[in-house]
Amino acid sequence: MINTSFRKHARPVFLLAGLAMLIGLSACKSTQEREQIARQNDSQTCLEFGTAFGSKEYAECMLRQQDRRDNAALKAAELQRAAAETTRHNTETVRRLGCEREAEKERKRGEKPRDCR
């Protein structure tokens, strides 16, 4: 009985685990592809600016494009961190307000109110 039940439920679990592994592997490939596409776009931008491939100006242009992309990524990470901090702060504020509301009810009932620190 247990063996049959295990087999019945294990197959979907293994299929989902395999699917998750495939998705994870495809994500790595897409990251590499995105980087390659970004480099191609940077190269095209620099060529459109009139720099010759392989020249000092081309190399400097490519570095500026990389810096631009890195700065954009840093800004996005900072915005995400700030949003997470705001969410944490808001969650704590809502928790404290609810606790204080319950403490006030306890005071009105003559009970010792809870500590809402």
CSV table of C-alpha atoms in Angstrom, one decimal:
chain,number,residue,atom,x,y,z
A,1,MET,CA,0.0,0.0,0.0
A,2,ILE,CA,2.7,2.5,1.0
A,3,ASN,CA,4.8,1.5,-2.0
A,4,THR,CA,2.0,2.0,-4.4
A,5,SER,CA,1.2,5.4,-2.9
A,6,PHE,CA,4.8,6.4,-3.1
A,7,ARG,CA,5.1,5.5,-6.7
A,8,LYS,CA,1.8,7.3,-7.5
A,9,HIS,CA,3.1,10.6,-5.9
A,10,ALA,CA,6.8,10.3,-6.6
A,11,ARG,CA,6.5,10.4,-10.4
A,12,PRO,CA,5.1,14.0,-10.6
A,13,VAL,CA,7.6,15.1,-8.0
A,14,PHE,CA,10.5,13.8,-10.1
A,15,LEU,CA,9.0,15.3,-13.2
A,16,LEU,CA,8.7,18.7,-11.5
A,17,ALA,CA,12.3,18.4,-10.2
A,18,GLY,CA,13.6,17.6,-13.7
A,19,LEU,CA,11.6,20.5,-15.2
A,20,ALA,CA,13.0,22.8,-12.5
A,21,MET,CA,16.6,21.7,-13.4
A,22,LEU,CA,16.0,22.3,-17.1
A,23,ILE,CA,14.6,25.8,-16.4
A,24,GLY,CA,17.6,26.5,-14.2
A,25,LEU,CA,20.0,25.4,-16.9
A,26,SER,CA,18.2,27.4,-19.6
A,27,ALA,CA,18.5,30.5,-17.4
A,28,CYS,CA,22.3,30.3,-17.4
A,29,LYS,CA,22.4,30.1,-21.1
A,30,SER,CA,20.0,33.1,-21.5
A,31,THR,CA,22.3,35.1,-19.2
A,32,GLN,CA,25.3,34.4,-21.5
A,33,GLU,CA,23.2,35.1,-24.5
A,34,ARG,CA,22.1,38.4,-23.0
A,35,GLU,CA,25.7,39.4,-22.3
A,36,GLN,CA,26.7,38.5,-25.9
A,37,ILE,CA,23.8,40.6,-27.3
A,38,ALA,CA,24.8,43.5,-25.0
A,39,ARG,CA,28.4,43.4,-26.3
A,40,GLN,CA,27.1,43.3,-29.9
A,41,ASN,CA,24.8,46.3,-29.2
A,42,ASP,CA,27.7,48.1,-27.6
A,43,SER,CA,29.9,47.4,-30.6
A,44,GLN,CA,27.2,48.6,-33.0
A,45,THR,CA,26.8,51.8,-31.0
A,46,CYS,CA,30.5,52.5,-31.0
A,47,LEU,CA,30.7,51.8,-34.8
A,48,GLU,CA,27.8,54.1,-35.3
A,49,PHE,CA,29.7,56.8,-33.4
A,50,GLY,CA,32.3,56.5,-36.1
A,51,THR,CA,35.0,54.6,-34.2
A,52,ALA,CA,37.1,52.1,-36.2
A,53,PHE,CA,36.9,48.5,-34.8
A,54,GLY,CA,40.1,47.8,-32.9
A,55,SER,CA,41.1,51.4,-32.5
A,56,LYS,CA,41.9,53.1,-29.1
A,57,GLU,CA,38.7,55.2,-29.5
A,58,TYR,CA,36.7,52.0,-30.1
A,59,ALA,CA,38.1,50.4,-26.9
A,60,GLU,CA,37.3,53.5,-24.9
A,61,CYS,CA,33.8,53.6,-26.4
A,62,MET,CA,33.3,50.0,-25.4
A,63,LEU,CA,34.4,50.7,-21.9
A,64,ARG,CA,32.0,53.7,-21.6
A,65,GLN,CA,29.2,51.4,-22.8
A,66,GLN,CA,30.1,48.8,-20.2
A,67,ASP,CA,30.3,51.5,-17.5
A,68,ARG,CA,26.8,52.8,-18.6
A,69,ARG,CA,25.4,49.3,-18.3
A,70,ASP,CA,27.1,48.6,-15.0
A,71,ASN,CA,25.8,51.9,-13.5
A,72,ALA,CA,22.3,51.0,-14.7
A,73,ALA,CA,22.5,47.6,-13.0
A,74,LEU,CA,23.8,49.2,-9.8
A,75,LYS,CA,21.0,51.7,-9.8
A,76,ALA,CA,18.4,48.9,-10.4
A,77,ALA,CA,19.9,46.9,-7.5
A,78,GLU,CA,19.8,50.0,-5.2
A,79,LEU,CA,16.2,50.7,-6.1
A,80,GLN,CA,15.4,47.0,-5.4
A,81,ARG,CA,17.2,47.3,-2.0
A,82,ALA,CA,15.3,50.5,-1.1
A,83,ALA,CA,12.0,48.9,-2.1
A,84,ALA,CA,12.7,45.9,0.1
A,85,GLU,CA,13.7,48.1,3.0
A,86,THR,CA,10.5,50.1,2.6
A,87,THR,CA,8.4,46.9,2.5
A,88,ARG,CA,10.1,45.7,5.7
A,89,HIS,CA,9.5,49.0,7.4
A,90,ASN,CA,5.8,49.1,6.3
A,91,THR,CA,5.3,45.5,7.5
A,92,GLU,CA,6.8,46.4,10.9
A,93,THR,CA,4.6,49.5,11.2
A,94,VAL,CA,1.4,47.5,10.4
A,95,ARG,CA,2.4,44.8,12.9
A,96,ARG,CA,3.1,47.5,15.6
A,97,LEU,CA,-0.2,49.3,14.9
A,98,GLY,CA,-2.1,46.0,15.2
A,99,CYS,CA,-0.4,45.1,18.4
A,100,GLU,CA,-1.1,48.6,19.9
A,101,ARG,CA,-4.7,48.2,18.9
A,102,GLU,CA,-4.9,44.9,20.7
A,103,ALA,CA,-3.0,46.3,23.7
A,104,GLU,CA,-5.6,49.1,24.0
A,105,LYS,CA,-8.4,46.6,24.0
A,106,GLU,CA,-6.6,44.7,26.7
A,107,ARG,CA,-6.3,47.9,28.8
A,108,LYS,CA,-10.0,48.6,28.4
A,109,ARG,CA,-10.8,45.1,29.6
A,110,GLY,CA,-8.7,45.7,32.7
A,111,GLU,CA,-6.0,43.3,31.6
A,112,LYS,CA,-2.3,43.8,31.5
A,113,PRO,CA,-1.5,45.1,27.9
A,114,ARG,CA,1.0,43.3,25.7
A,115,ASP,CA,4.4,44.8,25.0
A,116,CYS,CA,4.5,46.0,21.4
A,117,ARG,CA,8.1,46.9,21.0
